[in-house]
PDB file of C-alpha atoms in Angstrom:
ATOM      1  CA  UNK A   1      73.540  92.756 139.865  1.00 48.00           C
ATOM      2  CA  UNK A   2      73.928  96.559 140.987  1.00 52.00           C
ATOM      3  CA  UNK A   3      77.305  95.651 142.722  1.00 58.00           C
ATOM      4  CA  UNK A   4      79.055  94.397 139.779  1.00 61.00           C
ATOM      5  CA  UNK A   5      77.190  97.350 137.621  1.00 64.00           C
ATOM      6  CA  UNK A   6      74.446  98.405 136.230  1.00 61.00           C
ATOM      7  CA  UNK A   7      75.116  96.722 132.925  1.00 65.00           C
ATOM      8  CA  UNK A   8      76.169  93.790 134.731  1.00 64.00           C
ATOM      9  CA  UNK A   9      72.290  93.394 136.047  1.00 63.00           C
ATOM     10  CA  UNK A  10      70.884  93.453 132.263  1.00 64.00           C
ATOM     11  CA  UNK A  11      68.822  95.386 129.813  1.00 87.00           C
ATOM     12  CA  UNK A  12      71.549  96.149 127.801  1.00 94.00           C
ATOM     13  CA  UNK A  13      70.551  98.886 125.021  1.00 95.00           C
ATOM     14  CA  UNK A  14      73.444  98.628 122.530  1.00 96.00           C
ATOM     15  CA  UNK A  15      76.826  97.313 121.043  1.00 97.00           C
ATOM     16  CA  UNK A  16      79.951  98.836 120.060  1.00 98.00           C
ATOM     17  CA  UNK A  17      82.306  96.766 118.602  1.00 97.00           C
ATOM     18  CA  UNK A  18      86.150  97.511 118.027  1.00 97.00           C
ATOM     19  CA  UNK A  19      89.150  95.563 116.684  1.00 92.00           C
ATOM     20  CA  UNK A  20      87.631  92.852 115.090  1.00 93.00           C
ATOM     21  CA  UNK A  21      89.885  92.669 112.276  1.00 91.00           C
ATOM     22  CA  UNK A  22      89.873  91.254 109.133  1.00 93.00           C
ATOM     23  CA  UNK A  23      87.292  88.351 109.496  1.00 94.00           C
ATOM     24  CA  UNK A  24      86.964  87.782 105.611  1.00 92.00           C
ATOM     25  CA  UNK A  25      90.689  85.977 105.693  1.00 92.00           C
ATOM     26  CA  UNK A  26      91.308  85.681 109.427  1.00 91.00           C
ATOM     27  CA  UNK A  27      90.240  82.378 111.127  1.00 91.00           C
ATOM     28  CA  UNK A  28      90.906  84.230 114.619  1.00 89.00           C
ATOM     29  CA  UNK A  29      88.860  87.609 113.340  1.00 92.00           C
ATOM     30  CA  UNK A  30      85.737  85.394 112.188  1.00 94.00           C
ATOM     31  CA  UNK A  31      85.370  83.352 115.449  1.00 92.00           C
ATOM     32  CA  UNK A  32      85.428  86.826 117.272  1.00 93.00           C
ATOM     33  CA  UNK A  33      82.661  88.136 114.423  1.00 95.00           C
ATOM     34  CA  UNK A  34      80.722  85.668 114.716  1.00 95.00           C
ATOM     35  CA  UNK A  35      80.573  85.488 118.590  1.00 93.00           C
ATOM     36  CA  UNK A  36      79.763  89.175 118.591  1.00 96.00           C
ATOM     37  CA  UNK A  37      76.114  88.251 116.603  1.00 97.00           C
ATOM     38  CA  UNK A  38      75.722  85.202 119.077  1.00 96.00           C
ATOM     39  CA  UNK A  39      76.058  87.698 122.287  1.00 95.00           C
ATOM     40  CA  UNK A  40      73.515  90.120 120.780  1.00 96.00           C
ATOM     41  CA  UNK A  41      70.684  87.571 120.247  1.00 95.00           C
ATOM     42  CA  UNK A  42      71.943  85.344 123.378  1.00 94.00           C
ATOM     43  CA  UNK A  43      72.020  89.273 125.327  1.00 93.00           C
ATOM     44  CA  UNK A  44      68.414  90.120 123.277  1.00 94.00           C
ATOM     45  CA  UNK A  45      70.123  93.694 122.436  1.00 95.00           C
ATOM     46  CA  UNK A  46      67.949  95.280 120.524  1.00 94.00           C
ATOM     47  CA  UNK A  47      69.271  98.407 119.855  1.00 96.00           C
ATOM     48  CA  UNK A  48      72.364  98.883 117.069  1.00 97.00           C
ATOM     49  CA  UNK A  49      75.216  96.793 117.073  1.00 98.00           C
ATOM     50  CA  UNK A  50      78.331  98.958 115.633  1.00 98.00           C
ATOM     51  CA  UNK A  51      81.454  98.136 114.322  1.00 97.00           C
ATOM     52  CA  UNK A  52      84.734  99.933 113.509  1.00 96.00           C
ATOM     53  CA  UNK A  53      88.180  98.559 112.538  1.00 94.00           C
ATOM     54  CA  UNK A  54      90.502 100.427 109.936  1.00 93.00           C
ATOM     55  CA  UNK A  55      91.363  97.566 108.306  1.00 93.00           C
ATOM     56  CA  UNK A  56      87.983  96.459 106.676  1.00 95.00           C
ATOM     57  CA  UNK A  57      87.896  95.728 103.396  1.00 95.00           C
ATOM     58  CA  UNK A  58      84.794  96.802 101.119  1.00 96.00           C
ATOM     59  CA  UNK A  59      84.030  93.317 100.992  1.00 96.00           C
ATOM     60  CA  UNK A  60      83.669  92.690 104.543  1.00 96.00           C
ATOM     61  CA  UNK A  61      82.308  95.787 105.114  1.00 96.00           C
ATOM     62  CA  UNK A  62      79.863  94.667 103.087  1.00 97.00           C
ATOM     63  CA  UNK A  63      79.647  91.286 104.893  1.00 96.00           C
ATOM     64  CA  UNK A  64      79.187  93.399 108.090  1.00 96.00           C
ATOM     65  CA  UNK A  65      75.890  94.903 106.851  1.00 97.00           C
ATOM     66  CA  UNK A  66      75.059  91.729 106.004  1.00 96.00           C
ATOM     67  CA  UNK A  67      75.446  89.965 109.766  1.00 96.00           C
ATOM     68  CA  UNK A  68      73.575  92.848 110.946  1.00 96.00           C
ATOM     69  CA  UNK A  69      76.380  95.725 111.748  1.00 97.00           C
ATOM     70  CA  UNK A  70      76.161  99.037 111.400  1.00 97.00           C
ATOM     71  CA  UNK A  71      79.196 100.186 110.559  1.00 97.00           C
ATOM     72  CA  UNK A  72      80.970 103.696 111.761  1.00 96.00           C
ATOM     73  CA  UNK A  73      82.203 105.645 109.446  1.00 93.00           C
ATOM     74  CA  UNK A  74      84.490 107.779 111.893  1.00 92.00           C
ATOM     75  CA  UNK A  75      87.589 106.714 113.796  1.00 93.00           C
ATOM     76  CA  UNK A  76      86.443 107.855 117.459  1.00 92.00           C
ATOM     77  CA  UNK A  77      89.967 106.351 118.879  1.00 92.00           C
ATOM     78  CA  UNK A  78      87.118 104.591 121.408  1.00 94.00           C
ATOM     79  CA  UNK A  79      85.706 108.442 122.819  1.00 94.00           C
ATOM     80  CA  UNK A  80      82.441 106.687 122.661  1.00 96.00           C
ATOM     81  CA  UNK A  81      80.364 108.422 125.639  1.00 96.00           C
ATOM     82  CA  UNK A  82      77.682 105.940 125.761  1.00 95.00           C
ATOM     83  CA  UNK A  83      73.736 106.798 127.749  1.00 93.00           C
ATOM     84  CA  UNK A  84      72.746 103.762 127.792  1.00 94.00           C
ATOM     85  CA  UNK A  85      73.474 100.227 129.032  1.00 95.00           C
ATOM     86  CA  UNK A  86      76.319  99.050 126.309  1.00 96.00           C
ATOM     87  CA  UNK A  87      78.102  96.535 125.438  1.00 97.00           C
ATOM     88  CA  UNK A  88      81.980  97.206 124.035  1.00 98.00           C
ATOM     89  CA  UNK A  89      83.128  94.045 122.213  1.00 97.00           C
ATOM     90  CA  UNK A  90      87.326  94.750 121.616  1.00 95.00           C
ATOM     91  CA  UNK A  91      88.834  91.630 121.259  1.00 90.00           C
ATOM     92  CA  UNK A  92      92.552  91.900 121.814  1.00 84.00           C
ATOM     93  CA  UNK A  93      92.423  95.862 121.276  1.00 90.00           C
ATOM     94  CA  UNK A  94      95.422  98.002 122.516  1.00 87.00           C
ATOM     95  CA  UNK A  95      95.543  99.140 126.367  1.00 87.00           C
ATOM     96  CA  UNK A  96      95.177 102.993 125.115  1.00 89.00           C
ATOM     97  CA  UNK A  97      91.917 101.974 122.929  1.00 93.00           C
ATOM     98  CA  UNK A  98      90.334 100.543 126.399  1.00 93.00           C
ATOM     99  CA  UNK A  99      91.240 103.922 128.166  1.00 93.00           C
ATOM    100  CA  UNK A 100      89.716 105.889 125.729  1.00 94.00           C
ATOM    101  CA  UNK A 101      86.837 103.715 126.272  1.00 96.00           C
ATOM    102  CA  UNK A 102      86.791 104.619 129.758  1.00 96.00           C
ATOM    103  CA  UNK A 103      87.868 108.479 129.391  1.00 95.00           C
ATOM    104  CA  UNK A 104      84.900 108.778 127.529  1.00 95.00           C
ATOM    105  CA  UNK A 105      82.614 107.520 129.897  1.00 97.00           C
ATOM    106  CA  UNK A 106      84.686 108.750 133.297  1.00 96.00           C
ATOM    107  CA  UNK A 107      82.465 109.454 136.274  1.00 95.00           C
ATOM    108  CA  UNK A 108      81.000 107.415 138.901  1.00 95.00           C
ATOM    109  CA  UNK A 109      77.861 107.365 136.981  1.00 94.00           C
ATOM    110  CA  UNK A 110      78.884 106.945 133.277  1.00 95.00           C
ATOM    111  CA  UNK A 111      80.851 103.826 134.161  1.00 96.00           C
ATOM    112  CA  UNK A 112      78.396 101.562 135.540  1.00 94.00           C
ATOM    113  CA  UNK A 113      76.420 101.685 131.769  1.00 95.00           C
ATOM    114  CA  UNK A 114      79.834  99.674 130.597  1.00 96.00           C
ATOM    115  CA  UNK A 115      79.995  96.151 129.892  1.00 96.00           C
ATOM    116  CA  UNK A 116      83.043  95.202 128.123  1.00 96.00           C
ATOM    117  CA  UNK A 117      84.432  91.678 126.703  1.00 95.00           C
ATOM    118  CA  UNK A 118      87.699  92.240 125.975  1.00 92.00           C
ATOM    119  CA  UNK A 119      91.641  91.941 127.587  1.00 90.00           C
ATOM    120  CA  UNK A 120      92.058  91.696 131.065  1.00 89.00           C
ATOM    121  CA  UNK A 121      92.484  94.503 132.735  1.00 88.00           C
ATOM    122  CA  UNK A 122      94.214  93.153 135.431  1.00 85.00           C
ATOM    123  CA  UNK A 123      96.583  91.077 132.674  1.00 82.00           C
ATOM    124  CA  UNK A 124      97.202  95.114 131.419  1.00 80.00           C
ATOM    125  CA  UNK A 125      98.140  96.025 135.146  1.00 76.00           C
ATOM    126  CA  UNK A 126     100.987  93.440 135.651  1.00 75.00           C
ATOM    127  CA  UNK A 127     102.751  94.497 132.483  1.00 73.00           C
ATOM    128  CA  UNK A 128     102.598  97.747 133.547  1.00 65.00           C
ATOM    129  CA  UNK A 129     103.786 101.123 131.105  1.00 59.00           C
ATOM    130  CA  UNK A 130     107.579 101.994 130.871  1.00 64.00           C
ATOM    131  CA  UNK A 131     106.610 105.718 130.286  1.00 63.00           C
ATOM    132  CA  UNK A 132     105.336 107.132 133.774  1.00 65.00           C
ATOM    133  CA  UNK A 133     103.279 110.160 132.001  1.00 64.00           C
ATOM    134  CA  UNK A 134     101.156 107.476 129.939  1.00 65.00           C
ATOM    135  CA  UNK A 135     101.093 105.200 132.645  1.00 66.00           C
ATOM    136  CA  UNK A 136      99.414 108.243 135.063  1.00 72.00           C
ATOM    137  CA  UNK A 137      97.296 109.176 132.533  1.00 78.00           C
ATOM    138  CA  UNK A 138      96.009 105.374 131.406  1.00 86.00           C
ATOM    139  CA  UNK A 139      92.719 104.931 132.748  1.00 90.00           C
ATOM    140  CA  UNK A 140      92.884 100.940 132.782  1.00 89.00           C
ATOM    141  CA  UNK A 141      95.725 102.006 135.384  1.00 87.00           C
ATOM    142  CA  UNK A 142      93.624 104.592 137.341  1.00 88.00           C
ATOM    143  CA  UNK A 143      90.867 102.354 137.235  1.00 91.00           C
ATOM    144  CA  UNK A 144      92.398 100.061 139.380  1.00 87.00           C
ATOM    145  CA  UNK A 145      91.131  96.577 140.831  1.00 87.00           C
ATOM    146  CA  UNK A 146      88.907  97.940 143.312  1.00 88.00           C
ATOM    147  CA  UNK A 147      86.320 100.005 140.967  1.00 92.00           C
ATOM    148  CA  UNK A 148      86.293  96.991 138.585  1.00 92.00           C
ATOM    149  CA  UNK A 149      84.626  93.383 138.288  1.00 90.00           C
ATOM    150  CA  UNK A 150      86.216  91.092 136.078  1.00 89.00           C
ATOM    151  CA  UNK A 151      85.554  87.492 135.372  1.00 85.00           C
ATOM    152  CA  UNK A 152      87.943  85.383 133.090  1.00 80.00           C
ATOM    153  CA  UNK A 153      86.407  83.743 130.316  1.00 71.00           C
ATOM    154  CA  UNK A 154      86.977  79.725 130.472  1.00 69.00           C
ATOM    155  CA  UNK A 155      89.891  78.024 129.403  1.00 67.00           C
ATOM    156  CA  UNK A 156      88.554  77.911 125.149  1.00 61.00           C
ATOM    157  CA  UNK A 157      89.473  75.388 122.397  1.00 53.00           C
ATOM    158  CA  UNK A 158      90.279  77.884 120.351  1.00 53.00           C
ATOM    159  CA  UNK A 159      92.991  79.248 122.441  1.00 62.00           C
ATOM    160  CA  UNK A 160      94.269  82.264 120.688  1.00 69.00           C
ATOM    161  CA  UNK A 161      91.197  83.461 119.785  1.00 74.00           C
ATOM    162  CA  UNK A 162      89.797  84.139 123.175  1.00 75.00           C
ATOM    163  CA  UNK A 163      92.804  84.294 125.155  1.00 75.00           C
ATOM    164  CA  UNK A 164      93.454  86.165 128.492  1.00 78.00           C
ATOM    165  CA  UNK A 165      89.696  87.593 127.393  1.00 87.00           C
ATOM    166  CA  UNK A 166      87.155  88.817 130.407  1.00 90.00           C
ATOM    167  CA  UNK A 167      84.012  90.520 130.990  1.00 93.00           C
ATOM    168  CA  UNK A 168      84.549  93.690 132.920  1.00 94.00           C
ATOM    169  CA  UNK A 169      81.908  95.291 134.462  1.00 94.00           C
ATOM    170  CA  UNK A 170      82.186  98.685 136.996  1.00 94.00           C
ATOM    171  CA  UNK A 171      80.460  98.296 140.680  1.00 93.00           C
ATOM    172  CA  UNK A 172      78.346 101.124 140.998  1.00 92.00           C
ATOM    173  CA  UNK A 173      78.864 101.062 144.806  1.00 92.00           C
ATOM    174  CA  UNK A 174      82.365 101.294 144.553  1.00 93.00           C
ATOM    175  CA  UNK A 175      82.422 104.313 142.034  1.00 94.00           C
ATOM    176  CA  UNK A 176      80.467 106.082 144.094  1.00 94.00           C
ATOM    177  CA  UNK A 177      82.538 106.261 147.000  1.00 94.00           C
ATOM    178  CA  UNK A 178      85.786 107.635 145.315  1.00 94.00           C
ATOM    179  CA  UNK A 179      86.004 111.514 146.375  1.00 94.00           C
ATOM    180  CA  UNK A 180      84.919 113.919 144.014  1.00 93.00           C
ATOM    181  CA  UNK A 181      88.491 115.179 142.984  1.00 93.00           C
ATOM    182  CA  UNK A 182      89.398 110.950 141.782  1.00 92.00           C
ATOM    183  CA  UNK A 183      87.179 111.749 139.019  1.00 93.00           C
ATOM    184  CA  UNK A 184      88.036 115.609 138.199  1.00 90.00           C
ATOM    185  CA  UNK A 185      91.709 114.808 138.433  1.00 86.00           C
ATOM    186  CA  UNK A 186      92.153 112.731 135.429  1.00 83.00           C
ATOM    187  CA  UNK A 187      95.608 113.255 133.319  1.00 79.00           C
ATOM    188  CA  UNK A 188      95.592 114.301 129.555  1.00 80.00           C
ATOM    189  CA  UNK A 189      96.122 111.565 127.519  1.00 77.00           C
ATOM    190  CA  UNK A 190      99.420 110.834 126.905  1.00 66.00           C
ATOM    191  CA  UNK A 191     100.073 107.857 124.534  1.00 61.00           C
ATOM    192  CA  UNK A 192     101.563 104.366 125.829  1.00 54.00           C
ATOM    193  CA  UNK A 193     103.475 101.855 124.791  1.00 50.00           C
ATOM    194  CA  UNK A 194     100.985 100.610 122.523  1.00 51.00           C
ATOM    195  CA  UNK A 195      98.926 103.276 119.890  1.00 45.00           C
ATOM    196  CA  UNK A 196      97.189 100.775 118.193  1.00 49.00           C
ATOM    197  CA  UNK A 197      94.711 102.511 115.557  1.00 41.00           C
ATOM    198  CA  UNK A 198      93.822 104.894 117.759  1.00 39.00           C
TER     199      UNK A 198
END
């Protein structure tokens, strides 16, 4: 629907997957694989589905191919800027990887082409940054609850897997009635508590 985003409402062009891990020897890493090819023929996304994680090996990079990745070959730290409707799979990524995500894509109409499935942003909120520079410049934190849509994923089985996981999705409505200067007045990047790979 066009108030939870445009990606929200469908059509969704492409997938960008980050964090995944190593799914050749992790139990944990091959659920999340293997839920990532379920959502793009259950989402009928036609267009690539990419993968990056540091930690591949050459076998499962192979394996990748295989499912039907395409694998990046360049470390983008998640400065994706996306055109399109797209779907970011990031599994238990680190808070900074999810605000590159969104640095990438700032602006009240680069957002709405987001659909992630990954940590809740809201779970990020409440264990807010010690360091006050990376916490102004975070974009999870600038973000906010109001410009977002989030929905939980059920309680799953497989508990660690999928835990504290939601689909986020950015209400075009809401975007677009932030002033000008929320979107030009955006911090440098300034680290956090957690680098992760990026």
């Amino acid at each position: 629907a066009d108030d939870e985003g445009a990606a929200a409402g469908g059509g969704l062009r492409e997938m960008v997957c980050y964090g995944i891990g190593h799914f050749g020897v992790s139990r944990a890493s091959a659920l999340q694989a293997a839920l990532a090819t379920l959502l793009r023929k259950h989402l009928n996304i036609r267009g690539p589905m990419y993968m990056y994680d540091p930690v591949l090996t050459e076998n499962e990079k192979e394996a990748a191919i295989e499912l039907g990745f395409t694998l990046l070959t360049l470390n983008e730290v998640g400065l994706r800027r996306v055109h399109q409707n797209t779907l970011f799979y990031m599994p238990h990524c680190g808070r900074r990887l999810y605000s590159n995500v969104l640095r990438a894509n700032w602006g009240p109409t680069r957002l709405p082409h987001l659909l992630i499935i990954g940590n809740s942003f809201q779970g990020y909120r409440l264990r807010m940054l010690t360091d006050h520079k990376a916490k102004r410049s975070c974009c999870v934190e600038k973000i906010g609850d109001e410009l977002t849509f989030e929905s939980r994923l059920p309680r799953a089985q497989e508990e660690d897997v999928f835990a504290d996981t939601a689909v986020i999705t950015f209400p075009t409505a809401a975007l677009q009635m932030r002033t000008p200067s929320f979107w030009t007045e955006l911090e440098k990047d300034a680290g956090g508590d957690d680098h992760s790979w990026c």
